[in-house]
Structures are given as structure tokens and as C-alpha cells.
CSV table of C-alpha atoms in Angstrom, one decimal:
chain,number,residue,atom,x,y,z
U,220,MET,CA,0.0,0.0,0.0
U,221,MET,CA,2.9,2.4,0.8
U,222,ASP,CA,4.4,1.6,-2.6
U,223,ALA,CA,1.1,2.5,-4.3
U,224,GLY,CA,0.9,5.8,-2.3
U,225,ARG,CA,4.4,6.8,-3.4
U,226,HIS,CA,4.1,5.8,-7.0
U,227,PRO,CA,4.3,8.8,-9.4
U,228,ASN,CA,1.6,7.4,-11.7
U,229,ILE,CA,-0.9,6.4,-9.0
U,230,THR,CA,-3.3,8.9,-7.5
U,231,LEU,CA,-5.0,7.6,-4.3
U,232,LEU,CA,-8.3,9.2,-3.6
U,233,THR,CA,-9.1,7.9,-0.1
U,234,TYR,CA,-12.2,8.8,1.8
U,235,SER,CA,-14.0,9.2,-1.5
U,236,GLU,CA,-16.8,7.5,-3.4
U,237,VAL,CA,-18.0,7.3,-7.0
U,238,GLU,CA,-21.2,9.2,-7.6
U,239,ASP,CA,-21.7,8.8,-11.4
U,240,VAL,CA,-20.3,6.9,-14.3
U,241,SER,CA,-21.1,7.6,-18.0
U,242,GLY,CA,-19.4,6.8,-21.3
U,243,TYR,CA,-18.1,3.5,-22.6
U,244,ILE,CA,-14.9,1.5,-22.9
U,245,GLY,CA,-11.9,3.7,-23.5
U,246,ASN,CA,-14.0,6.8,-22.7
U,247,PHE,CA,-15.5,6.7,-19.3
U,248,GLN,CA,-16.4,9.9,-17.4
U,249,VAL,CA,-16.4,9.4,-13.7
U,250,ARG,CA,-17.6,11.8,-11.0
U,251,ILE,CA,-16.0,11.3,-7.6
U,252,ARG,CA,-17.0,12.9,-4.3
U,253,LYS,CA,-14.0,13.5,-2.1
U,254,ARG,CA,-15.5,13.8,1.3
U,255,ALA,CA,-14.3,16.4,3.8
U,256,ARG,CA,-11.8,15.0,6.4
U,257,TYR,CA,-11.7,18.4,8.1
U,258,VAL,CA,-7.9,17.9,8.0
U,259,ASP,CA,-5.7,19.4,5.3
U,260,GLU,CA,-3.7,16.5,3.7
U,261,ASP,CA,-1.0,18.8,2.5
U,262,LEU,CA,-0.3,20.3,6.0
U,263,CYS,CA,-0.8,17.2,8.1
U,264,THR,CA,2.4,15.4,9.2
U,265,GLY,CA,0.7,12.4,10.8
U,266,CYS,CA,2.1,13.2,14.2
U,267,GLY,CA,-1.0,11.9,16.0
U,268,LEU,CA,-1.2,14.8,18.6
U,269,CYS,CA,-4.8,15.6,17.6
U,270,GLN,CA,-5.8,12.0,18.3
U,271,GLU,CA,-3.9,11.9,21.6
U,272,LYS,CA,-5.5,15.0,23.0
U,273,CYS,CA,-9.1,14.5,21.7
U,274,PRO,CA,-11.3,14.0,24.8
U,275,VAL,CA,-14.0,12.0,23.0
U,276,LYS,CA,-13.9,8.2,22.9
U,277,VAL,CA,-16.1,6.2,20.6
U,278,LEU,CA,-16.7,2.5,20.3
U,279,ASP,CA,-15.0,1.4,17.0
U,280,THR,CA,-17.3,-0.9,15.2
U,281,GLU,CA,-15.3,-1.0,12.0
U,282,TYR,CA,-11.5,-1.5,12.3
U,283,GLU,CA,-11.7,-2.8,15.9
U,284,ALA,CA,-14.9,-4.8,15.2
U,285,GLY,CA,-16.4,-3.5,18.5
U,286,MET,CA,-13.5,-4.7,20.5
U,287,GLY,CA,-11.9,-1.3,21.2
U,288,GLU,CA,-12.4,2.5,21.1
U,289,ARG,CA,-11.2,5.3,18.9
U,290,LYS,CA,-11.2,9.1,19.2
U,291,ALA,CA,-13.6,11.5,17.4
U,292,ILE,CA,-10.6,12.4,15.2
U,293,TYR,CA,-8.9,9.2,14.1
U,294,ARG,CA,-7.0,7.2,11.5
U,295,PRO,CA,-9.3,4.6,9.9
U,296,PHE,CA,-6.7,1.9,10.5
U,297,SER,CA,-3.1,1.7,11.7
U,298,GLN,CA,-1.5,1.4,8.3
U,299,ALA,CA,-3.7,4.0,6.6
U,300,ILE,CA,-2.3,5.6,3.5
U,301,PRO,CA,-2.1,8.6,3.5
U,302,ASN,CA,-1.3,8.9,7.2
U,303,VAL,CA,-4.0,11.6,7.7
U,304,PRO,CA,-6.8,11.4,10.3
U,305,VAL,CA,-10.5,11.9,9.7
U,306,LEU,CA,-12.8,13.9,12.0
U,307,ASP,CA,-16.1,12.2,12.9
U,308,THR,CA,-18.6,15.1,13.0
U,309,GLU,CA,-21.3,12.9,14.6
U,310,HIS,CA,-19.3,12.6,17.8
U,311,CYS,CA,-17.0,15.7,17.7
U,312,ILE,CA,-17.8,18.2,20.5
U,313,TYR,CA,-17.0,21.2,18.2
U,314,PHE,CA,-19.7,20.2,15.7
U,315,GLN,CA,-22.2,18.9,18.2
U,316,ARG,CA,-21.9,21.8,20.7
U,317,ASP,CA,-21.6,25.0,18.6
U,318,GLY,CA,-17.9,25.3,18.4
U,319,ARG,CA,-16.9,24.3,22.0
U,320,CYS,CA,-13.7,22.3,22.5
U,321,GLY,CA,-11.6,22.7,19.3
U,322,ALA,CA,-8.7,21.0,21.1
U,323,CYS,CA,-7.4,19.3,17.9
U,324,ALA,CA,-7.2,22.6,16.0
U,325,LYS,CA,-5.6,24.5,18.8
U,326,LEU,CA,-2.9,21.9,19.5
U,327,CYS,CA,-2.1,21.0,15.8
U,328,PRO,CA,1.5,22.2,15.2
U,329,THR,CA,0.9,22.8,11.5
U,330,GLY,CA,-2.6,24.1,11.6
U,331,ALA,CA,-3.9,21.2,9.5
U,332,VAL,CA,-7.3,20.9,11.2
U,333,ASP,CA,-9.9,22.8,9.1
U,334,TYR,CA,-13.5,22.9,10.4
U,335,GLU,CA,-14.7,24.7,7.3
U,336,GLN,CA,-13.5,22.1,4.9
U,337,GLU,CA,-16.2,20.9,2.4
U,338,ASP,CA,-16.7,18.0,0.1
U,339,LYS,CA,-15.1,18.3,-3.4
U,340,LEU,CA,-16.4,16.9,-6.7
U,341,LEU,CA,-13.8,15.6,-9.1
U,342,ASP,CA,-14.5,14.7,-12.7
U,343,VAL,CA,-12.0,12.3,-14.3
U,344,GLU,CA,-11.8,10.6,-17.6
U,345,VAL,CA,-10.6,7.0,-17.6
U,346,GLY,CA,-10.2,4.2,-20.2
U,347,ALA,CA,-11.1,1.3,-18.0
U,348,ILE,CA,-12.5,0.6,-14.5
U,349,ILE,CA,-11.6,-2.2,-12.0
U,350,VAL,CA,-14.2,-2.8,-9.3
U,351,ALA,CA,-12.5,-4.2,-6.2
U,352,THR,CA,-15.0,-3.5,-3.4
U,353,GLY,CA,-14.4,-6.6,-1.4
U,354,PHE,CA,-16.9,-8.3,0.9
U,355,GLY,CA,-18.9,-7.7,4.1
U,356,MET,CA,-19.1,-9.8,7.2
U,357,TRP,CA,-22.4,-11.5,8.0
U,358,ASP,CA,-23.9,-10.8,11.4
U,359,PRO,CA,-24.2,-14.2,13.3
U,360,ALA,CA,-26.9,-12.7,15.6
U,361,GLN,CA,-29.3,-13.6,12.8
U,362,LEU,CA,-29.0,-17.2,13.9
U,363,PRO,CA,-30.1,-17.0,17.6
U,364,GLN,CA,-29.1,-20.5,18.5
U,365,TYR,CA,-25.4,-19.3,18.7
U,366,SER,CA,-26.3,-16.7,21.3
U,367,TYR,CA,-24.1,-14.1,19.7
U,368,GLY,CA,-24.4,-10.8,21.5
U,369,LYS,CA,-25.5,-12.4,24.7
U,370,SER,CA,-22.0,-12.9,26.1
U,371,PRO,CA,-18.9,-10.8,25.5
U,372,ASN,CA,-16.9,-14.1,25.3
U,373,ILE,CA,-18.7,-15.2,22.1
U,374,LEU,CA,-16.7,-13.7,19.3
U,375,THR,CA,-16.6,-13.7,15.6
U,376,GLY,CA,-13.5,-14.6,13.8
U,377,LEU,CA,-12.8,-11.0,13.0
U,378,GLN,CA,-13.1,-10.0,16.6
U,379,PHE,CA,-10.7,-12.7,17.6
U,380,GLU,CA,-8.2,-11.4,15.0
U,381,ARG,CA,-8.3,-8.0,16.8
U,382,LEU,CA,-7.9,-9.8,20.2
U,383,THR,CA,-4.7,-11.5,19.0
U,384,SER,CA,-3.2,-8.4,17.3
U,385,ALA,CA,-0.4,-6.6,19.0
U,386,THR,CA,-2.3,-3.3,18.3
U,387,GLY,CA,-5.6,-4.7,19.6
U,388,PRO,CA,-7.5,-4.0,22.8
U,389,THR,CA,-5.4,-6.5,24.9
U,390,GLU,CA,-2.1,-6.0,23.0
U,391,GLY,CA,-2.3,-9.5,21.7
U,392,GLU,CA,-3.2,-11.4,24.9
U,393,ILE,CA,-5.9,-14.0,24.5
U,394,VAL,CA,-8.2,-13.3,27.6
U,395,THR,CA,-11.9,-13.4,28.4
U,396,ARG,CA,-13.7,-10.1,28.9
U,397,ASP,CA,-13.0,-10.2,32.6
U,398,GLY,CA,-9.2,-10.6,32.0
U,399,ARG,CA,-8.9,-14.4,32.6
U,400,ILE,CA,-6.9,-16.7,30.4
U,401,PRO,CA,-9.4,-19.2,29.0
U,402,GLU,CA,-8.9,-22.8,29.9
U,403,ARG,CA,-11.3,-24.2,27.2
U,404,VAL,CA,-12.2,-22.7,23.8
U,405,ALA,CA,-14.6,-23.8,21.1
U,406,ILE,CA,-14.4,-22.8,17.5
U,407,ILE,CA,-17.5,-23.4,15.3
U,408,HIS,CA,-17.2,-23.5,11.5
U,409,CYS,CA,-19.7,-22.5,8.9
U,410,ILE,CA,-21.8,-19.9,10.8
U,411,GLY,CA,-24.0,-18.6,8.1
U,412,SER,CA,-22.2,-20.5,5.3
U,413,ARG,CA,-23.5,-23.6,3.6
U,414,ASP,CA,-26.8,-23.0,5.5
U,415,GLU,CA,-30.2,-22.7,3.8
U,416,ASN,CA,-31.2,-20.3,6.6
U,417,ALA,CA,-28.4,-17.9,5.7
U,418,HIS,CA,-26.0,-18.4,2.7
U,419,VAL,CA,-25.9,-21.7,0.8
U,420,TYR,CA,-22.4,-21.0,-0.5
U,421,CYS,CA,-19.0,-21.8,1.2
U,422,SER,CA,-17.1,-18.7,2.3
U,423,ARG,CA,-13.9,-20.4,1.2
U,424,PHE,CA,-11.3,-19.2,3.8
U,425,CYS,CA,-13.1,-19.9,7.1
U,426,CYS,CA,-11.5,-23.3,7.6
U,427,MET,CA,-8.0,-22.0,7.4
U,428,TYR,CA,-8.5,-19.0,9.7
U,429,SER,CA,-10.3,-21.3,12.2
U,430,LEU,CA,-7.2,-23.6,12.1
U,431,LYS,CA,-5.0,-20.6,12.6
U,432,HIS,CA,-7.1,-19.4,15.6
U,433,ALA,CA,-6.9,-22.9,17.1
U,434,HIS,CA,-3.1,-22.8,16.7
U,435,GLN,CA,-2.9,-19.4,18.3
U,436,VAL,CA,-5.0,-20.4,21.3
U,437,ARG,CA,-2.9,-23.5,21.9
U,438,ASP,CA,0.4,-21.6,21.4
U,439,LYS,CA,-0.4,-18.6,23.6
U,440,THR,CA,-2.6,-20.1,26.4
U,441,GLY,CA,-2.3,-23.9,26.3
U,442,ALA,CA,-6.1,-24.1,26.6
U,443,GLU,CA,-8.1,-27.1,25.3
U,444,VAL,CA,-9.6,-26.3,21.9
U,445,TYR,CA,-12.6,-28.0,20.3
U,446,GLU,CA,-13.3,-27.4,16.6
U,447,PHE,CA,-16.8,-28.2,15.4
U,448,TYR,CA,-16.7,-28.6,11.6
U,449,MET,CA,-18.8,-30.2,8.8
U,450,ASP,CA,-16.0,-30.6,6.2
U,451,MET,CA,-12.4,-29.4,6.5
U,452,ARG,CA,-11.7,-27.6,3.2
U,453,THR,CA,-7.9,-27.2,3.0
U,454,SER,CA,-7.3,-27.5,-0.7
U,455,SER,CA,-4.6,-24.9,-1.6
U,456,LYS,CA,-0.8,-25.3,-1.5
U,457,ALA,CA,0.5,-26.4,2.0
U,458,TYR,CA,-3.0,-26.0,3.6
U,459,GLU,CA,-3.3,-29.7,4.4
U,460,GLU,CA,0.1,-29.7,6.0
U,461,PHE,CA,-1.0,-26.9,8.3
U,462,TYR,CA,-4.2,-28.9,9.2
U,463,GLN,CA,-2.0,-31.8,10.2
U,464,ARG,CA,0.2,-29.5,12.3
U,465,VAL,CA,-2.8,-28.2,14.2
U,466,GLN,CA,-3.9,-31.8,14.8
U,467,GLU,CA,-0.5,-32.4,16.3
U,468,ASP,CA,-1.0,-29.4,18.6
U,469,GLY,CA,-3.6,-31.4,20.5
U,470,VAL,CA,-6.8,-29.7,19.1
U,471,THR,CA,-9.9,-31.8,19.4
U,472,PHE,CA,-11.8,-32.0,16.1
U,473,VAL,CA,-15.5,-32.8,16.2
U,474,ASN,CA,-16.9,-33.7,12.8
U,475,GLY,CA,-20.3,-32.1,13.0
U,476,ARG,CA,-21.8,-28.6,13.0
U,477,GLY,CA,-22.0,-27.0,16.4
U,478,ALA,CA,-25.8,-26.8,16.8
U,479,GLU,CA,-26.2,-24.5,19.8
U,480,VAL,CA,-24.4,-22.2,22.2
U,481,GLU,CA,-25.9,-21.7,25.6
U,482,VAL,CA,-24.9,-19.0,28.1
U,483,LEU,CA,-24.8,-20.5,31.6
U,484,ALA,CA,-25.5,-18.8,34.9
U,485,ASP,CA,-21.7,-18.7,35.9
U,486,ASP,CA,-20.9,-17.0,32.5
U,487,LYS,CA,-19.6,-20.3,31.2
U,488,LEU,CA,-20.6,-21.2,27.6
U,489,ARG,CA,-22.1,-24.6,26.7
U,490,VAL,CA,-21.6,-25.8,23.1
U,491,LYS,CA,-23.8,-28.6,21.9
U,492,GLY,CA,-23.2,-30.4,18.6
U,493,GLU,CA,-23.3,-33.8,16.9
U,494,ASP,CA,-20.3,-35.9,16.2
U,495,VAL,CA,-21.4,-37.6,13.0
U,496,THR,CA,-18.4,-40.0,13.1
U,497,LEU,CA,-19.3,-41.4,16.5
U,498,GLY,CA,-23.1,-40.9,16.0
U,499,ARG,CA,-23.7,-39.1,19.3
U,500,THR,CA,-24.2,-35.7,20.8
U,501,VAL,CA,-21.2,-33.8,22.1
U,502,ILE,CA,-21.4,-31.2,24.9
U,503,ALA,CA,-18.5,-28.9,25.8
U,504,ASP,CA,-18.5,-26.3,28.6
U,505,VAL,CA,-16.0,-23.6,27.6
U,506,ASP,CA,-14.8,-20.1,28.5
U,507,MET,CA,-14.8,-18.7,25.0
U,508,VAL,CA,-16.5,-19.4,21.7
U,509,ILE,CA,-15.2,-18.3,18.3
U,510,LEU,CA,-17.7,-18.2,15.4
U,511,ALA,CA,-16.4,-18.6,11.9
U,512,SER,CA,-19.0,-16.3,10.4
U,513,ALA,CA,-19.8,-16.1,6.7
U,514,ILE,CA,-18.9,-13.4,4.3
U,515,GLU,CA,-21.4,-11.8,2.0
U,516,PRO,CA,-21.7,-9.0,-0.6
U,517,ARG,CA,-21.2,-5.5,0.7
U,518,PRO,CA,-24.4,-3.7,1.7
U,519,GLU,CA,-23.9,-1.1,-1.1
U,520,SER,CA,-23.5,-3.7,-3.8
U,521,SER,CA,-26.8,-2.7,-5.4
U,522,LYS,CA,-25.7,0.9,-5.8
U,523,VAL,CA,-22.3,-0.1,-7.2
U,524,SER,CA,-24.1,-2.5,-9.6
U,525,ALA,CA,-26.3,0.3,-10.9
U,526,LEU,CA,-23.4,2.7,-11.2
U,527,PHE,CA,-21.1,0.5,-13.2
U,528,GLY,CA,-23.6,-1.6,-15.1
U,529,LEU,CA,-22.7,-4.8,-13.4
U,530,GLY,CA,-24.8,-8.0,-13.3
U,531,ARG,CA,-25.3,-9.9,-10.0
U,532,THR,CA,-25.6,-13.6,-9.3
U,533,GLY,CA,-28.5,-14.9,-7.2
U,534,ASP,CA,-26.6,-14.6,-4.0
U,535,GLY,CA,-25.6,-11.0,-4.6
U,536,TRP,CA,-22.0,-11.2,-5.9
U,537,PHE,CA,-21.0,-9.3,-9.0
U,538,ALA,CA,-21.3,-11.6,-12.1
U,539,GLU,CA,-18.4,-12.2,-14.3
U,540,ALA,CA,-18.7,-12.4,-18.1
U,541,HIS,CA,-17.8,-16.1,-18.1
U,542,PRO,CA,-16.8,-18.2,-15.0
U,543,LYS,CA,-14.0,-20.0,-16.8
U,544,LEU,CA,-13.0,-18.1,-20.0
U,545,ARG,CA,-13.5,-14.5,-18.7
U,546,PRO,CA,-13.4,-14.5,-14.9
U,547,ALA,CA,-12.1,-11.0,-14.5
U,548,GLU,CA,-14.4,-9.3,-17.0
U,549,SER,CA,-17.9,-8.0,-16.3
U,550,SER,CA,-20.8,-7.8,-18.8
U,551,THR,CA,-20.0,-4.1,-19.4
U,552,ALA,CA,-17.0,-3.7,-21.7
U,553,GLY,CA,-14.1,-1.9,-20.0
U,554,VAL,CA,-15.3,-2.7,-16.5
U,555,PHE,CA,-13.4,-5.5,-14.7
U,556,LEU,CA,-13.7,-7.3,-11.4
U,557,ALA,CA,-11.0,-8.1,-8.9
U,558,GLY,CA,-11.1,-10.1,-5.7
U,559,SER,CA,-14.0,-10.9,-3.4
U,560,CYS,CA,-16.5,-8.6,-4.9
U,561,GLN,CA,-17.0,-11.4,-7.5
U,562,GLY,CA,-17.3,-14.2,-4.9
U,563,PRO,CA,-15.6,-15.6,-1.9
U,564,ARG,CA,-11.8,-15.8,-2.3
U,565,ASP,CA,-8.9,-16.3,0.0
U,566,ILE,CA,-5.7,-14.1,-0.2
U,567,PRO,CA,-3.8,-16.1,-2.9
U,568,ASP,CA,-6.9,-16.3,-5.1
U,569,THR,CA,-7.6,-12.6,-4.6
U,570,VAL,CA,-4.0,-11.6,-5.6
U,571,ALA,CA,-4.2,-13.8,-8.7
U,572,HIS,CA,-7.6,-12.5,-9.7
U,573,ALA,CA,-6.4,-8.9,-9.2
U,574,GLY,CA,-3.4,-9.6,-11.4
U,575,ASP,CA,-5.7,-11.0,-14.0
U,576,ALA,CA,-7.8,-7.8,-14.0
U,577,ALA,CA,-4.7,-5.6,-14.2
U,578,GLN,CA,-3.4,-7.7,-17.1
U,579,GLU,CA,-6.7,-7.4,-19.0
U,580,VAL,CA,-6.6,-3.6,-18.7
U,581,THR,CA,-2.9,-3.6,-19.9
U,582,GLN,CA,-3.9,-5.6,-22.9
U,583,LEU,CA,-6.8,-3.4,-23.6
U,584,PHE,CA,-4.6,-0.3,-23.6
U,585,ASN,CA,-1.9,-1.9,-25.7
U,586,LYS,CA,-4.4,-2.8,-28.5
U,587,GLY,CA,-5.1,0.9,-29.3
U,588,GLN,CA,-8.4,-0.2,-30.9
U,589,VAL,CA,-11.4,-2.1,-29.6
U,590,THR,CA,-13.3,-4.6,-31.7
U,591,ILE,CA,-17.0,-4.7,-31.0
U,592,SER,CA,-19.7,-7.1,-32.1
U,593,PRO,CA,-21.5,-6.4,-35.3
U,594,ILE,CA,-24.8,-7.6,-33.7
U,595,VAL,CA,-26.1,-4.4,-32.1
U,596,ALA,CA,-29.4,-2.6,-32.0
U,597,GLN,CA,-30.3,0.1,-34.4
U,598,VAL,CA,-33.1,2.8,-34.4
U,599,VAL,CA,-35.3,3.4,-37.4
U,600,GLU,CA,-35.9,7.1,-36.7
U,601,GLU,CA,-39.0,7.4,-38.9
U,602,LYS,CA,-40.8,5.0,-36.6
U,603,CYS,CA,-39.4,6.2,-33.3
U,604,VAL,CA,-42.0,8.1,-31.3
U,605,GLY,CA,-39.6,9.0,-28.4
U,606,CYS,CA,-41.5,7.1,-25.7
U,607,GLY,CA,-38.3,5.9,-24.0
U,608,GLU,CA,-39.5,2.3,-23.4
U,609,CYS,CA,-36.2,1.1,-24.9
U,610,ILE,CA,-34.1,3.2,-22.6
U,611,LEU,CA,-35.9,1.8,-19.6
U,612,ALA,CA,-35.6,-1.8,-20.9
U,613,CYS,CA,-31.9,-1.7,-21.8
U,614,PRO,CA,-29.8,-3.5,-19.1
U,615,TYR,CA,-26.5,-1.9,-20.3
U,616,SER,CA,-27.6,1.8,-20.5
U,617,ALA,CA,-26.7,1.8,-24.1
U,618,ILE,CA,-29.6,3.9,-25.3
U,619,GLU,CA,-30.4,7.6,-24.8
U,620,PHE,CA,-32.3,10.4,-26.5
U,621,ASN,CA,-30.6,12.5,-29.2
U,622,ALA,CA,-31.1,16.1,-30.0
U,623,ASP,CA,-34.4,15.3,-31.9
U,624,ASP,CA,-35.8,13.4,-28.9
U,625,LYS,CA,-35.4,10.1,-30.7
U,626,ALA,CA,-33.7,7.0,-29.3
U,627,GLU,CA,-30.1,6.6,-30.2
U,628,VAL,CA,-27.9,3.4,-29.5
U,629,ASN,CA,-24.3,3.6,-28.4
U,630,ALA,CA,-22.8,0.6,-30.3
U,631,ALA,CA,-19.9,0.5,-27.9
U,632,LEU,CA,-22.2,-0.3,-25.0
U,633,CYS,CA,-24.8,-2.4,-26.8
U,634,HIS,CA,-24.5,-6.2,-26.4
U,635,GLY,CA,-27.1,-7.1,-28.9
U,636,CYS,CA,-29.4,-8.8,-26.4
U,637,GLY,CA,-32.5,-7.7,-28.2
U,638,THR,CA,-34.4,-6.5,-25.1
U,639,CYS,CA,-35.1,-3.1,-26.6
U,640,VAL,CA,-36.4,-4.7,-29.8
U,641,ALA,CA,-38.9,-6.6,-27.9
U,642,ALA,CA,-39.9,-3.6,-25.7
U,643,CYS,CA,-40.4,-1.1,-28.5
U,644,PRO,CA,-44.2,-0.6,-29.1
U,645,SER,CA,-43.7,1.2,-32.4
U,646,GLY,CA,-41.3,-1.3,-34.0
U,647,ALA,CA,-38.6,1.3,-34.3
U,648,MET,CA,-35.9,-0.9,-32.8
U,649,MET,CA,-34.1,-3.5,-34.9
U,650,GLU,CA,-31.1,-5.7,-34.4
U,651,LEU,CA,-28.5,-5.8,-37.1
U,652,HIS,CA,-28.3,-9.1,-38.9
U,653,PHE,CA,-31.4,-10.3,-37.1
U,654,THR,CA,-34.2,-8.2,-38.6
U,655,ASP,CA,-37.7,-9.7,-39.0
U,656,GLU,CA,-37.2,-9.9,-42.8
U,657,GLU,CA,-33.9,-11.8,-42.4
U,658,ILE,CA,-35.4,-14.2,-39.8
U,659,VAL,CA,-38.4,-14.9,-42.0
U,660,ALA,CA,-36.2,-15.5,-45.0
U,661,GLU,CA,-34.2,-18.0,-43.0
U,662,ILE,CA,-37.3,-19.8,-42.0
U,663,ASP,CA,-38.5,-19.8,-45.6
U,664,GLY,CA,-35.2,-21.3,-46.7
U,665,LEU,CA,-35.5,-24.1,-44.1
U,666,LEU,CA,-39.0,-24.9,-45.3
U,667,GLU,CA,-37.8,-25.0,-48.9
U,668,MET,CA,-35.2,-27.6,-47.9
U,669,ILE,CA,-37.8,-29.7,-46.1
U,670,ARG,CA,-40.1,-29.7,-49.1
């Protein structure tokens, strides 16, 4: 990330979002809203004094996953590029109490804090777009049998990551909420994955991070660890070897989904599950439970899909042009997909997929010219009444009104699907090489052969 931030040909627009996209392959116009940080990036040195002196503490539900606090002026995460904080106006005393406080502005040695800063709109022209919006974490509270939220010692995998991090709330120590080192820990796989009540797909990397968590617990605390799993999916390079290593660590594996987590009166946690190998119910009383929760498309995927003209699969992920032959291309020419926005992927797969998308863009630019399909829609202006039905029906936003209020097709965006032809009430839309006359002639030719 630091290399990208320093590269002379890369412009990082952090704390920004795309508001509008128009145009076509090789000629996209993109409008970007650069949101106000209330900190001047050119003046800020990243010294951190503003964060240190800010009197407001807020529960951090994003980077810390609810395991720690942040200030009202903060860096989104510890390795953020650029190293410039953001001011949270919803919790800042200056914004909430008519200018009171202002400690960050008074103490900033370079005068970088600017309470008058406003959002900026940037219009840029680009030849290609790569969508790499990642995934969201599913909330396991939607399956009440796991009692998530009823005990601070029932954690998601992401929360446990923060617990074991040296920059986390306990500086890397694995302890319960009351500060005790756990003696017994249960890890339950597939929470919300491969489940008809949540997501039917596999989230791909949960098995490996669950094994890592088991290894960390055994290594740091020596606690007994129980892993409840349906299938152990360790298919990539050296993954199976790590699975064997964790078995040698003394972890107890229970082949069966953990069915229920109960919070007992003494704050102990009781995990009930079925061991399908032994054919009996297993009960384990533990001090901590780690839920390997599913991943899912980000909440704003619908908005991103509409902006960039992306299709989506039934489970909400962005759809690739072809799962085997064109895995990094979308249905819109010039718009590519990278990483887990297209489906669940682990880190090696994500890196490979991102490299594929970058290579596709490089090849596109090296061509100099783009070949488009000859099968596109065309408007017969004499018949067009300007009703706009074709514009509403087009799934690729390839049709718009011209200066005469007639429909006009952008051949670079049209995929020749024929939806507009079927939707046009006046018969003004036709598809090149598939006109009614041509199709009737083909049918007549076939009938002549039969005779």
C-alpha cells in the first residue's frame, strides 16, 4: 500500500466515493465525491497529537470490530495511506456543541485541522475501470441458536483477530472479557455458510482462519480447543500440511456442525453439537466461543451494480462475463472485477484475480483499438415516437435520447441482447443481422429444404 501511495503514476483518492459513471470502454467519465476530512492532507504530518489530545472516545465498530475504542478524530486503521486522520462530526464536540472544545485545531502544530472544509467533486476521464470493493461480514446474531451478543466471550473470527493483534485492545493477549486466560475454547465453523437459513455457498477461507485461531490459542494459552466442523476444506498449497500441524498441537476436532451455544449462569458457555463420526451428541463447557461467520456481498453492492452496469448472481455477488474463460471481465466492456466482490476468495486467489484484471486492462490499452460485435441494436428514426421504453428496458444503459428526442444506440455499450427490440411498441428498434425480414427469409429457406 505504501508503494502505491508513493508511485508517481498512481493517485490515491481515499475517503472518496464514485457518484456517477457515464461513457463507454476507453472513454468513461467518472464523477467522484472526495469527502471532507476536516484535515488538510498537505499540511498534516501524521504526528497523531490531535488523536492523543481529543477528549471524546467512541466504540470502534469498523476496524476494531467493536473490541476497542477510537477518538472523534482518528485514522481509519493503523497502516492507513495517507497517514492523515479523519474527523467524525457525529461525535466531535466542536460540531455537536456549537464550536466548543476545538482542542485538535488548537494543538495541531501545522494548523492542518480545518473545520470549514467541504466535500469536493472531481470529474475524471478513464479508459477502464476495475471494481474491487471486497466483501462484508455477515452478522451471526441472525442465527439466535449461537447466542451471539448475549455474552462478550462469544466472538466472531474478525473480533478474535483483533484480540490477538499486538495493536488490539489487549495488545495480543488472549483473555476473556474479565481478563482471565481461557482454559477451554470452542471454534465453530460455517456460521451462516452452507446454510439454507443464511447463505448456501461456502465462504472459502473460514476453515483456514479457524485452524489458525486454534493454533494461536494452543500456542499462547495452552487451553483445550474444540473445533466443530462439517468438512475441512484445506485445498490450496500447504494448507493440508497446516491442518496436520494443528492436529499435532492437540486440538480436538468434532466432525459435525455446532448446533447450539448456551450462556450458563456462571458466564460459562455450553456448546452442543453432533459428532457424525461417533453418531452421538457432544457437549463442551468452555470459556470462549469463536464463530467462523460467513462473508457476504457488501451492503452497497446494489448501488455499485447500478453505477457500473454490473450484473449480479442470485446470492448477490457481481457476475463475471464467463466463469472460466472471462473470470475478471464484467458484462460491461471496459469494467473489470478483482477479488472478493465477484465471490468468496482467500488471499492467494484474490491476488491472482487482481493480477488477471490488471493484465486485462494492460492488454486493452496496448491494443489501441477495440473490436465490438456487429450484432447491435439500431433505431429506425422514422418509426421512433420517443416514448423511452427502450431506454428503460436496456440492461446496459446503451440507449439515450438524441437532440431530436429520438432514441439513439451507443454501439460500444450495446450487447445485442434484443431486449429493446422486444420492448419497442412502435417497431422502431431492430437488431442488425437479425431483422424480421432476415429471420423470415431464413425460415422460408429451411421450409424449402424440407419440401
